[in-house]
Short mmCIF file of C-alpha atoms and ligand atoms in Angstrom, two decimals:
data_model
loop_
_atom_site.label_atom_id
_atom_site.label_comp_id
_atom_site.label_asym_id
_atom_site.label_seq_id
_atom_site.Cartn_x
_atom_site.Cartn_y
_atom_site.Cartn_z
CA UNK A 1 0.00 0.00 0.00
CA UNK A 2 2.87 2.44 0.71
CA UNK A 3 2.51 5.81 2.37
CA UNK A 4 -0.90 6.72 3.64
CA UNK A 5 -2.95 9.86 3.12
CA UNK A 6 -4.83 11.74 5.84
CA UNK A 7 -8.10 10.49 4.37
CA UNK A 8 -6.96 6.86 4.49
CA UNK A 9 -5.81 7.31 8.10
CA UNK A 10 -9.15 8.75 9.18
CA UNK A 11 -11.14 6.07 7.31
CA UNK A 12 -9.07 3.38 9.02
CA UNK A 13 -10.37 4.50 12.42
CA UNK A 14 -13.97 3.54 11.62
CA UNK A 15 -13.46 -0.02 12.74
CA UNK A 16 -15.83 -0.72 15.64
CA UNK A 17 -13.33 0.04 18.39
CA UNK A 18 -14.66 0.32 21.95
CA UNK A 19 -13.88 3.80 23.26
CA UNK A 20 -15.60 5.72 26.08
CA UNK A 21 -15.44 9.42 26.93
CA UNK A 22 -17.53 11.79 29.05
CA UNK A 23 -19.63 8.87 30.28
CA UNK A 24 -20.65 7.69 26.83
CA UNK A 25 -19.56 5.11 24.28
CA UNK A 26 -18.04 6.89 21.28
CA UNK A 27 -19.72 5.98 17.99
CA UNK A 28 -17.03 7.34 15.68
CA UNK A 29 -13.79 8.88 16.96
CA UNK A 30 -13.35 10.92 13.77
CA UNK A 31 -16.58 12.85 14.33
CA UNK A 32 -16.81 12.89 18.14
CA UNK A 33 -16.92 16.50 19.45
CA UNK A 34 -13.66 16.15 21.43
CA UNK A 35 -11.84 13.27 19.80
CA UNK A 36 -12.01 14.76 16.30
CA UNK A 37 -9.53 17.44 17.43
CA UNK A 38 -7.18 14.67 18.60
CA UNK A 39 -7.65 12.72 15.36
CA UNK A 40 -6.80 15.88 13.39
CA UNK A 41 -3.65 16.29 15.51
CA UNK A 42 -2.48 12.74 14.82
CA UNK A 43 -3.37 13.15 11.14
CA UNK A 44 -0.71 15.89 10.92
CA UNK A 45 1.91 13.13 10.79
CA UNK A 46 0.40 12.01 7.50
CA UNK A 47 -0.31 15.54 6.29
CA UNK A 48 3.25 16.78 6.87
CA UNK A 49 4.78 13.68 5.25
CA UNK A 50 3.02 14.64 2.02
CA UNK A 51 4.66 18.08 1.89
CA UNK A 52 7.68 18.33 -0.47
CA UNK A 53 9.71 20.30 2.10
CA UNK A 54 9.68 17.36 4.53
CA UNK A 55 10.10 14.57 1.97
CA UNK A 56 13.79 13.85 2.67
CA UNK A 57 13.19 13.85 6.38
CA UNK A 58 9.94 11.90 6.48
CA UNK A 59 10.48 9.27 3.80
CA UNK A 60 13.23 6.71 3.24
CA UNK A 61 13.65 4.19 0.43
CA UNK A 62 13.74 0.71 1.90
CA UNK A 63 15.81 -1.54 -0.45
CA UNK A 64 14.38 -4.74 1.04
CA UNK A 65 10.76 -3.76 0.42
CA UNK A 66 11.70 -1.87 -2.72
CA UNK A 67 9.49 1.04 -1.76
CA UNK A 68 9.44 4.34 0.09
CA UNK A 69 8.55 4.01 3.75
CA UNK A 70 8.11 6.28 6.75
CA UNK A 71 11.40 7.12 8.47
CA UNK A 72 9.74 6.32 11.80
CA UNK A 73 9.84 2.60 10.90
CA UNK A 74 13.21 2.59 9.18
CA UNK A 75 15.94 0.86 11.24
CA UNK A 76 18.57 3.47 12.13
CA UNK A 77 22.12 2.40 11.33
CA UNK A 78 24.21 5.43 12.29
CA UNK A 79 24.18 8.46 14.53
CA UNK A 80 23.18 10.49 11.47
CA UNK A 81 20.08 8.27 11.10
CA UNK A 82 19.24 8.90 14.76
CA UNK A 83 19.66 12.61 14.21
CA UNK A 84 17.37 12.60 11.17
CA UNK A 85 14.71 10.65 13.07
CA UNK A 86 15.04 13.24 15.85
CA UNK A 87 14.79 16.14 13.40
CA UNK A 88 11.66 14.53 11.98
CA UNK A 89 10.00 14.61 15.39
CA UNK A 90 11.15 18.20 15.98
CA UNK A 91 9.90 19.43 12.58
CA UNK A 92 6.55 17.65 12.77
CA UNK A 93 5.92 18.85 16.32
CA UNK A 94 6.67 22.39 15.16
CA UNK A 95 4.27 21.81 12.24
CA UNK A 96 1.62 20.85 14.82
CA UNK A 97 2.13 24.12 16.77
CA UNK A 98 3.89 22.35 19.63
CA UNK A 99 1.67 19.27 19.79
CA UNK A 100 3.31 15.98 18.90
CA UNK A 101 1.39 14.42 16.00
CA UNK A 102 2.23 11.04 17.57
CA UNK A 103 1.00 8.62 14.90
CA UNK A 104 4.22 6.68 14.78
CA UNK A 105 7.03 8.08 16.97
CA UNK A 106 6.18 6.50 20.34
CA UNK A 107 5.21 3.27 18.58
CA UNK A 108 8.58 3.31 16.81
CA UNK A 109 10.29 3.56 20.20
CA UNK A 110 8.62 0.32 21.33
CA UNK A 111 9.25 -1.30 17.94
CA UNK A 112 12.99 -0.61 18.20
CA UNK A 113 13.12 -1.54 21.90
CA UNK A 114 11.56 -4.92 21.09
CA UNK A 115 13.91 -5.40 18.13
CA UNK A 116 17.01 -4.56 20.21
CA UNK A 117 15.88 -6.94 22.97
CA UNK A 118 15.15 -9.78 20.51
CA UNK A 119 18.57 -9.26 18.93
CA UNK A 120 20.31 -9.13 22.31
CA UNK A 121 18.71 -12.33 23.58
CA UNK A 122 19.16 -13.94 20.13
CA UNK A 123 15.65 -15.42 19.98
CA UNK A 124 15.08 -16.24 16.30
CA UNK A 125 11.28 -16.53 16.61
CA UNK A 126 11.02 -13.11 18.17
CA UNK A 127 13.49 -11.61 15.68
CA UNK A 128 11.42 -12.98 12.77
CA UNK A 129 8.15 -11.81 14.29
CA UNK A 130 9.32 -8.26 14.96
CA UNK A 131 10.93 -8.05 11.50
CA UNK A 132 7.65 -9.15 9.92
CA UNK A 133 5.68 -6.76 12.07
CA UNK A 134 8.00 -3.91 11.09
CA UNK A 135 7.42 -4.74 7.40
CA UNK A 136 3.67 -4.67 8.00
CA UNK A 137 3.94 -1.23 9.64
CA UNK A 138 6.12 0.01 6.79
CA UNK A 139 3.83 -1.30 4.06
CA UNK A 140 0.59 -0.08 5.63
CA UNK A 141 2.10 3.09 7.17
CA UNK A 142 0.07 2.19 10.24
CA UNK A 143 -0.39 4.44 13.27
CA UNK A 144 0.81 2.73 16.43
CA UNK A 145 1.19 3.92 20.04
CA UNK A 146 2.87 2.34 23.05
CA UNK A 147 1.13 1.10 26.17
CA UNK A 148 3.86 0.69 28.76
CA UNK A 149 2.56 2.05 32.06
CA UNK A 150 0.48 -0.48 33.96
CA UNK A 151 -2.06 0.69 36.53
CA UNK A 152 0.21 -0.99 39.13
CA UNK A 153 -1.98 -1.11 42.25
CA UNK A 154 0.29 -0.85 45.30
CA UNK A 155 3.50 0.57 43.83
CA UNK A 156 5.73 -1.10 46.41
CA UNK A 157 4.43 -4.60 45.63
CA UNK A 158 5.58 -6.73 42.71
CA UNK A 159 2.97 -7.63 40.07
CA UNK A 160 2.59 -11.20 41.38
CA UNK A 161 2.71 -10.33 45.08
CA UNK A 162 -0.28 -12.00 46.78
CA UNK A 163 -0.67 -8.84 48.90
CA UNK A 164 -1.82 -6.91 45.79
CA UNK A 165 -5.62 -6.51 46.00
CA UNK A 166 -5.94 -8.56 42.78
CA UNK A 167 -3.48 -10.06 40.27
CA UNK A 168 -4.47 -7.85 37.29
CA UNK A 169 -2.77 -4.53 38.08
CA UNK A 170 -0.11 -5.37 35.49
CA UNK A 171 -1.03 -6.88 32.11
CA UNK A 172 -0.46 -10.64 32.24
CA UNK A 173 -0.94 -13.84 30.29
CA UNK A 174 -3.92 -15.77 31.68
CA UNK A 175 -4.10 -18.51 29.04
CA UNK A 176 -2.48 -19.82 25.86
CA UNK A 177 -3.87 -21.86 23.00
CA UNK A 178 -2.89 -22.85 19.47
CA UNK A 179 -3.94 -19.40 18.16
CA UNK A 180 -2.12 -17.25 20.68
CA UNK A 181 -2.13 -15.91 24.22
CA UNK A 182 -4.99 -14.45 26.27
CA UNK A 183 -4.05 -11.30 28.20
CA UNK A 184 -5.78 -9.50 31.05
CA UNK A 185 -5.00 -6.29 32.95
CA UNK A 186 -4.94 -2.55 32.38
CA UNK A 187 -2.52 0.14 31.24
CA UNK A 188 -3.00 3.83 31.92
CA UNK A 189 -2.22 7.26 30.47
CA UNK A 190 -1.79 5.83 26.94
CA UNK A 191 -1.60 8.84 24.65
CA UNK A 192 -3.31 8.63 21.27
CA UNK A 193 -4.52 5.06 21.76
CA UNK A 194 -8.16 5.95 21.07
CA UNK A 195 -7.34 7.05 17.51
CA UNK A 196 -4.35 4.87 16.68
CA UNK A 197 -4.58 1.76 14.52
CA UNK A 198 -2.46 -0.46 16.69
CA UNK A 199 -1.10 -0.62 20.23
CA UNK A 200 2.18 -2.07 21.42
CA UNK A 201 1.97 -3.39 24.97
CA UNK A 202 5.29 -3.92 26.71
CA UNK A 203 6.35 -4.34 30.37
CA UNK A 204 7.01 -1.19 32.37
CA UNK A 205 9.54 -2.77 34.72
CA UNK A 206 11.93 -5.63 35.33
CA UNK A 207 10.25 -8.87 36.43
CA UNK A 208 11.24 -11.74 38.71
CA UNK A 209 10.60 -15.43 38.07
CA UNK A 210 7.37 -15.20 40.12
CA UNK A 211 6.25 -12.42 37.75
CA UNK A 212 6.84 -14.44 34.56
CA UNK A 213 3.17 -14.24 33.44
CA UNK A 214 3.62 -10.46 33.44
CA UNK A 215 6.70 -10.62 31.18
CA UNK A 216 4.72 -10.10 28.01
CA UNK A 217 5.07 -7.88 24.95
CA UNK A 218 2.74 -7.81 21.97
CA UNK A 219 0.90 -5.67 19.43
CA UNK A 220 -2.82 -5.63 18.73
CA UNK A 221 -5.22 -3.58 16.58
CA UNK A 222 -7.33 -1.06 18.48
CA UNK A 223 -10.56 -2.80 17.50
CA UNK A 224 -9.53 -6.15 18.99
CA UNK A 225 -12.37 -7.86 20.88
CA UNK A 226 -12.08 -7.29 24.64
CA UNK A 227 -9.98 -4.12 24.31
CA UNK A 228 -11.74 -1.18 25.98
CA UNK A 229 -10.54 2.38 26.32
CA UNK A 230 -11.72 5.17 28.61
CA UNK A 231 -10.37 8.61 27.66
CA UNK A 232 -9.55 11.57 29.84
CA UNK A 233 -11.27 14.90 29.10
CA UNK A 234 -9.55 17.40 26.80
CA UNK A 235 -9.91 21.02 25.83
CA UNK A 236 -10.86 20.39 22.23
CA UNK A 237 -11.70 23.85 20.98
CA UNK A 238 -10.90 27.47 21.64
CA UNK A 239 -13.76 28.66 23.82
CA UNK A 240 -15.83 31.84 23.43
CA UNK A 241 -13.72 33.66 26.05
CA UNK A 242 -10.53 33.47 23.94
CA UNK A 243 -9.68 35.30 20.73
CA UNK A 244 -10.53 33.01 17.80
CA UNK A 245 -7.44 31.80 16.00
CA UNK A 246 -7.04 30.83 12.35
CA UNK A 247 -4.74 28.00 13.48
CA UNK A 248 -6.84 25.15 14.89
CA UNK A 249 -6.29 23.91 18.41
CA UNK A 250 -4.24 20.72 18.63
CA UNK A 251 -4.76 18.19 21.38
CA UNK A 252 -4.32 14.61 22.53
CA UNK A 253 -6.12 12.49 25.03
CA UNK A 254 -4.80 9.54 27.01
CA UNK A 255 -6.61 6.27 27.63
CA UNK A 256 -7.10 3.86 30.44
CA UNK A 257 -6.89 0.64 28.39
CA UNK A 258 -8.54 -2.47 29.70
CA UNK A 259 -7.43 -5.81 28.28
CA UNK A 260 -10.48 -7.91 29.07
CA UNK A 261 -9.19 -11.40 28.15
CA UNK A 262 -7.84 -10.32 24.78
CA UNK A 263 -6.54 -12.89 22.30
CA UNK A 264 -3.17 -11.98 20.80
CA UNK A 265 -2.11 -14.16 17.86
CA UNK A 266 1.31 -15.79 18.25
CA UNK A 267 2.84 -13.88 15.35
CA UNK A 268 2.22 -10.67 17.34
CA UNK A 269 3.74 -11.91 20.59
CA UNK A 270 7.29 -10.62 21.18
CA UNK A 271 7.90 -11.75 24.77
CA UNK A 272 5.99 -14.37 26.73
CA UNK A 273 7.30 -15.58 30.06
CA UNK A 274 11.02 -14.75 29.60
CA UNK A 275 11.02 -12.72 32.79
CA UNK A 276 14.79 -12.09 32.63
CA UNK A 277 14.30 -9.89 29.54
CA UNK A 278 11.26 -7.82 30.53
CA UNK A 279 13.50 -5.17 32.09
CA UNK A 280 15.58 -4.99 28.90
CA UNK A 281 12.56 -3.98 26.80
CA UNK A 282 11.46 -1.45 29.42
CA UNK A 283 14.97 -0.02 29.66
CA UNK A 284 15.37 0.37 25.89
CA UNK A 285 11.92 1.83 25.46
CA UNK A 286 12.80 4.36 28.16
CA UNK A 287 16.06 5.29 26.45
CA UNK A 288 14.57 5.69 23.00
CA UNK A 289 11.45 7.39 24.26
CA UNK A 290 13.35 9.93 26.34
CA UNK A 291 15.21 10.98 23.19
CA UNK A 292 11.79 11.35 21.53
CA UNK A 293 10.65 13.39 24.52
CA UNK A 294 13.70 15.67 24.26
CA UNK A 295 12.95 16.14 20.56
CA UNK A 296 9.36 17.15 20.91
CA UNK A 297 10.10 19.45 23.83
CA UNK A 298 12.33 21.58 21.56
CA UNK A 299 9.59 23.23 19.46
CA UNK A 300 7.34 23.53 22.50
CA UNK A 301 10.16 25.26 24.40
CA UNK A 302 10.80 27.54 21.43
CA UNK A 303 7.19 28.64 21.64
CA UNK A 304 7.51 29.22 25.42
CA UNK A 305 10.69 31.25 25.04
CA UNK A 306 8.94 33.21 22.28
CA UNK A 307 6.03 33.92 24.62
CA UNK A 308 8.43 35.31 27.25
CA UNK A 309 10.21 37.54 24.74
CA UNK A 310 7.01 38.75 23.08
CA UNK A 311 5.19 39.70 26.26
CA UNK A 312 8.32 41.45 27.59
CA UNK A 313 8.47 43.46 24.38
CA UNK A 314 4.72 44.19 24.29
CA UNK A 315 4.84 45.45 27.90
CA UNK A 316 7.89 47.62 27.23
CA UNK A 317 10.14 45.86 29.75
CA UNK A 318 12.47 44.09 27.32
CA UNK A 319 15.54 46.02 28.40
CA UNK A 320 14.98 46.04 32.14
CA UNK A 321 18.00 44.31 33.78
CA UNK A 322 16.07 41.61 35.69
CA UNK A 323 13.96 40.79 32.62
CA UNK A 324 17.11 40.47 30.49
CA UNK A 325 18.46 38.02 33.05
CA UNK A 326 15.28 35.97 32.93
CA UNK A 327 15.30 35.91 29.13
CA UNK A 328 18.92 34.77 29.29
CA UNK A 329 17.86 31.89 31.54
CA UNK A 330 15.12 31.00 29.06
CA UNK A 331 17.58 31.02 26.16
CA UNK A 332 20.00 28.81 28.14
CA UNK A 333 17.20 26.36 28.94
CA UNK A 334 16.36 26.00 25.27
CA UNK A 335 19.92 25.79 23.98
CA UNK A 336 20.93 23.22 26.60
CA UNK A 337 18.01 21.03 25.55
CA UNK A 338 18.92 21.33 21.88
CA UNK A 339 22.59 20.58 22.47
CA UNK A 340 21.91 17.55 24.68
CA UNK A 341 19.38 16.11 22.25
CA UNK A 342 21.72 16.44 19.30
CA UNK A 343 24.80 15.18 21.08
CA UNK A 344 22.92 12.14 22.46
CA UNK A 345 22.31 11.06 18.84
CA UNK A 346 25.84 11.66 17.59
CA UNK A 347 27.45 10.13 20.67
CA UNK A 348 25.33 6.96 20.34
CA UNK A 349 26.07 3.48 21.67
CA UNK A 350 25.33 0.17 19.89
CA UNK A 351 22.81 -2.17 21.56
CA UNK A 352 21.63 -5.32 19.81
CA UNK A 353 23.15 -4.13 16.54
CA UNK A 354 21.24 -0.83 16.60
CA UNK A 355 22.46 2.66 17.48
CA UNK A 356 20.85 3.95 20.65
CA UNK A 357 21.06 7.61 21.75
CA UNK A 358 23.72 8.01 24.43
CA UNK A 359 21.95 6.79 27.60
CA UNK A 360 23.58 9.28 29.98
CA UNK A 361 23.18 12.32 27.72
CA UNK A 362 19.59 11.37 26.84
CA UNK A 363 18.63 11.06 30.48
CA UNK A 364 20.34 14.35 31.32
CA UNK A 365 18.35 15.94 28.47
CA UNK A 366 15.04 14.58 29.73
CA UNK A 367 15.96 15.47 33.33
CA UNK A 368 16.95 18.99 32.26
CA UNK A 369 13.74 19.80 30.43
CA UNK A 370 11.51 18.37 33.16
CA UNK A 371 13.47 19.64 36.15
CA UNK A 372 13.97 23.19 34.88
CA UNK A 373 10.57 23.46 33.17
CA UNK A 374 8.86 25.04 36.16
CA UNK A 375 11.62 27.66 36.35
CA UNK A 376 10.81 28.60 32.74
CA UNK A 377 7.09 28.75 33.48
CA UNK A 378 7.81 30.98 36.45
CA UNK A 379 9.85 33.29 34.23
CA UNK A 380 7.00 33.56 31.72
CA UNK A 381 4.35 34.07 34.40
CA UNK A 382 6.54 36.66 36.10
CA UNK A 383 7.21 38.65 32.93
CA UNK A 384 3.53 38.46 31.93
CA UNK A 385 2.20 40.21 35.01
CA UNK A 386 -1.18 39.69 36.65
CA UNK A 387 -3.12 40.57 33.45
CA UNK A 388 -2.42 37.00 32.44
CA UNK A 389 -5.31 35.90 34.63
CA UNK A 390 -7.27 39.08 35.29
CA UNK A 391 -7.77 40.46 31.78
CA UNK A 392 -11.35 40.58 30.49
CA UNK A 393 -12.43 38.06 27.88
CA UNK A 394 -12.86 38.10 24.11
CA UNK A 395 -16.60 38.34 24.75
CA UNK A 396 -15.98 41.75 26.43
CA UNK A 397 -13.72 42.70 23.51
CA UNK A 398 -16.67 42.08 21.19
CA UNK A 399 -19.15 44.00 23.34
CA UNK A 400 -19.46 47.58 21.95
CA UNK A 401 -20.01 48.88 25.48
CA UNK A 402 -16.58 47.67 26.67
CA UNK A 403 -14.55 47.31 23.46
CA UNK A 404 -13.14 50.84 23.27
CA UNK A 405 -12.09 50.83 26.94
CA UNK A 406 -10.20 47.58 26.44
CA UNK A 407 -8.62 48.88 23.26
CA UNK A 408 -7.47 52.06 25.01
CA UNK A 409 -6.38 50.73 28.37
CA UNK A 410 -5.04 47.27 27.53
CA UNK A 411 -2.56 48.22 24.83
CA UNK A 412 1.12 48.05 25.74
CA UNK A 413 4.24 49.75 24.48
CA UNK A 414 3.71 52.30 21.72
CA UNK A 415 2.81 50.53 18.50
CA UNK A 416 1.59 47.35 20.17
CA UNK A 417 -2.18 47.11 19.77
CA UNK A 418 -4.24 45.84 22.69
CA UNK A 419 -5.39 42.92 20.57
CA UNK A 420 -1.81 41.61 20.20
CA UNK A 421 -1.23 41.68 23.94
CA UNK A 422 -4.55 40.01 24.63
CA UNK A 423 -3.94 37.30 22.03
CA UNK A 424 -0.51 36.56 23.50
CA UNK A 425 -2.05 36.37 26.97
CA UNK A 426 -4.62 33.89 25.65
CA UNK A 427 -1.85 31.67 24.25
CA UNK A 428 0.24 31.81 27.45
CA UNK A 429 -2.81 31.19 29.56
CA UNK A 430 -3.89 28.23 27.43
CA UNK A 431 -0.54 26.51 27.93
CA UNK A 432 0.95 27.75 31.15
CA UNK A 433 -1.20 29.75 33.52
CA UNK A 434 -2.74 28.18 36.54
CA UNK A 435 -4.77 31.00 38.14
CA UNK A 436 -3.40 30.29 41.58
CA UNK A 437 0.24 30.21 40.41
CA UNK A 438 -0.11 33.62 38.79
CA UNK A 439 -2.03 34.98 41.75
CA UNK A 440 0.74 33.83 44.09
CA UNK A 441 3.41 35.46 41.90
CA UNK A 442 1.68 38.78 41.25
CA UNK A 443 -0.88 39.27 44.02
CA UNK A 444 0.61 41.71 46.57
CA UNK A 445 3.15 42.84 43.94
CA UNK A 446 5.55 41.05 41.59
CA UNK A 447 8.68 39.28 42.84
CA UNK A 448 10.95 42.15 41.84
CA UNK A 449 8.97 44.67 43.89
CA UNK A 450 9.67 42.63 47.01
CA UNK A 451 13.38 42.38 46.11
CA UNK A 452 13.62 46.13 45.52
CA UNK A 453 11.86 46.88 48.81
CA UNK A 454 14.05 44.40 50.65
CA UNK A 455 17.19 46.08 49.29
CA UNK A 456 15.96 49.57 50.17
CA UNK A 457 14.69 48.66 53.62
CA UNK A 458 17.68 46.49 54.51
CA UNK A 459 20.19 49.18 53.61
CA UNK A 460 21.00 50.08 57.21
CA UNK A 461 21.45 46.45 58.14
CA UNK A 462 23.67 45.87 55.07
CA UNK A 463 25.84 48.85 55.99
CA UNK A 464 26.14 47.54 59.54
CA UNK A 465 27.27 44.17 58.19
CA UNK A 466 29.69 45.88 55.83
CA UNK A 467 31.27 47.62 58.80
CA UNK A 468 31.64 44.29 60.63
CA UNK A 469 33.47 42.80 57.63
CA UNK A 470 35.66 45.86 57.25
CA UNK A 471 36.53 45.83 60.96
CA UNK A 472 37.60 42.20 60.73
CA UNK A 473 39.58 42.89 57.54
CA UNK A 474 41.40 45.68 59.36
CA UNK A 475 40.07 48.33 57.00
CA UNK A 476 38.47 50.57 59.69
CA UNK A 477 41.06 51.88 62.16
C1 LIG B 501 0.16 13.18 29.84
C2 LIG B 501 0.81 11.84 30.01
C3 LIG B 501 0.98 11.04 28.90
C4 LIG B 501 1.53 9.76 29.04
N1 LIG B 501 1.63 8.94 27.93
C5 LIG B 501 2.00 7.64 28.09
C6 LIG B 501 1.97 6.74 26.99
O1 LIG B 501 1.66 7.11 25.85
N2 LIG B 501 2.30 5.45 27.21
C7 LIG B 501 2.65 4.99 28.46
O2 LIG B 501 2.92 3.81 28.60
N3 LIG B 501 2.69 5.83 29.53
C8 LIG B 501 2.37 7.14 29.37
N4 LIG B 501 2.41 8.00 30.46
C9 LIG B 501 2.74 7.45 31.76
C10 LIG B 501 4.01 7.91 32.41
O3 LIG B 501 5.11 7.24 31.89
C11 LIG B 501 3.78 7.67 33.91
O4 LIG B 501 2.88 8.67 34.36
C12 LIG B 501 5.04 7.70 34.72
O5 LIG B 501 5.83 6.60 34.39
C13 LIG B 501 4.73 7.66 36.22
O6 LIG B 501 3.89 6.58 36.53
P1 LIG B 501 2.54 6.83 37.33
O7 LIG B 501 1.80 7.95 36.70
O8 LIG B 501 1.83 5.53 37.48
O9 LIG B 501 3.01 7.37 38.73
P2 LIG B 501 3.48 6.54 39.99
O10 LIG B 501 4.23 5.32 39.56
O11 LIG B 501 2.33 6.34 40.87
O12 LIG B 501 4.52 7.54 40.64
C14 LIG B 501 4.13 8.59 41.52
C15 LIG B 501 5.29 8.85 42.50
O13 LIG B 501 5.52 7.67 43.28
C16 LIG B 501 6.91 7.28 43.17
N5 LIG B 501 6.98 5.81 43.15
C17 LIG B 501 6.20 4.97 42.43
N6 LIG B 501 6.56 3.68 42.64
C18 LIG B 501 7.59 3.71 43.50
C19 LIG B 501 8.41 2.71 44.13
N7 LIG B 501 8.22 1.40 43.88
N8 LIG B 501 9.38 3.11 44.96
C20 LIG B 501 9.60 4.43 45.20
N9 LIG B 501 8.86 5.43 44.66
C21 LIG B 501 7.86 5.08 43.82
C22 LIG B 501 7.38 7.90 41.84
O14 LIG B 501 8.79 8.09 41.81
C23 LIG B 501 6.61 9.20 41.82
O15 LIG B 501 7.28 10.17 42.59
C24 LIG B 501 1.93 9.30 30.32
C25 LIG B 501 1.79 10.14 31.43
C26 LIG B 501 1.23 11.39 31.29
C27 LIG B 501 1.06 12.25 32.53
#
């Protein structure tokens, strides 16, 4: 079949899958009021791949199949290949205005983790099965996500521990027959699963011999009998209080996936009982997926840094010393993430015959963006000021009785129309502003006002301390 179109992707989702959201069973995910936004977001992976400017990045000629295939499913052979796969994620996330399209990237992480593990343990059956499955993904250009995180029950107890309230907190094999294995359990937070074609399920941790029924990895179509998904709520459209935007809102939801005695055919089983190797799949998925995470955080962080710069400029405070310092921190956050992501690819290690992004650098990259993220948010909220949460709405902008007041009083620096400031506030608020966080920062005055007051009021005390130091240094006679 070759590379898919957006239309083919959307048609493929009308397959009788069992999905629930907002207390109802979803008839068709492509037309559902909330899920259609998510479907459109995932479809961007197919849409962007059709654009000539992304062709070299998105598509690779596979000599074995003799056809062009998605780079997501192409086996990387060098650090350059890793870098191109990373650039693909960065470009497509930028194309989706900071939302990861997600049709194939997380699935590809599980695909490669399974392949590396099969190669490392040298199991020919599993190597053949994953090779065949890869060819199927390449030929059909299938969307696939990864279900790794089990619901887990008591976190301190092993999956098979009899003290767990029941034995199904981690997905496990409950039966086997000539056709395949029967699995039961539940995975949680699985992004994009409601509008993917397939799901990889792999262990989320190392297993012991007692846990061997939980050492299972497989792939199944989303409409498999017994597979049920319950989605979390999403903001699926720009509401009436925000300025309408010509660029549609992008969004994903995550599913609680229940495997209610699901039959998985043998040819789709990639681990079954080999408890010693469960941790290897989980480890490699983590490594590959953290590189993916670093990649898609780059365009999102670019947007955040842009928000900080724009609102500083609109408010006329761009050249204030403490704002310049904060923008410097924001620039360092972004550049560190970019450098770590890139160097992790080039400084790769070989596992199971496949290049893997440098494990230490990748984990530092993921740690950096997550650990310092709240500092960046604080910078943006601080620069924005309290208007971020107290400004009137678009509905008031449209009301002739209040429009002119807003236009006059809510503009910023000369030349910056009120509408630009208000639109930027809408964007920042949509992504980053919890009302309470902003209230804490700006209620009773911004952080810098306290610092300035502290310095002024503590002057006498500082001079007294200076004298103490000078006395001890022998400066004052
Ligand atoms: C928006 C979103 C999207 C996601 N998408 C996916 C996806 O597509 N696929 C997927 O598989 N997963 C996905 N995840 C899941 C993600 O990987 C998990 O949330 C993460 O691994 C943490 O697991 P948890 O949420 O069960 O938290 P918990 O495991 O409950 O952790 C909560 C806290 O308890 C601590 N803790 C837990 N167990 C122990 C222990 N044994 N000893 C000491 N401390 C412990 C943790 O360190 C942490 O501080 C997603 C999560 C989110 C929020």
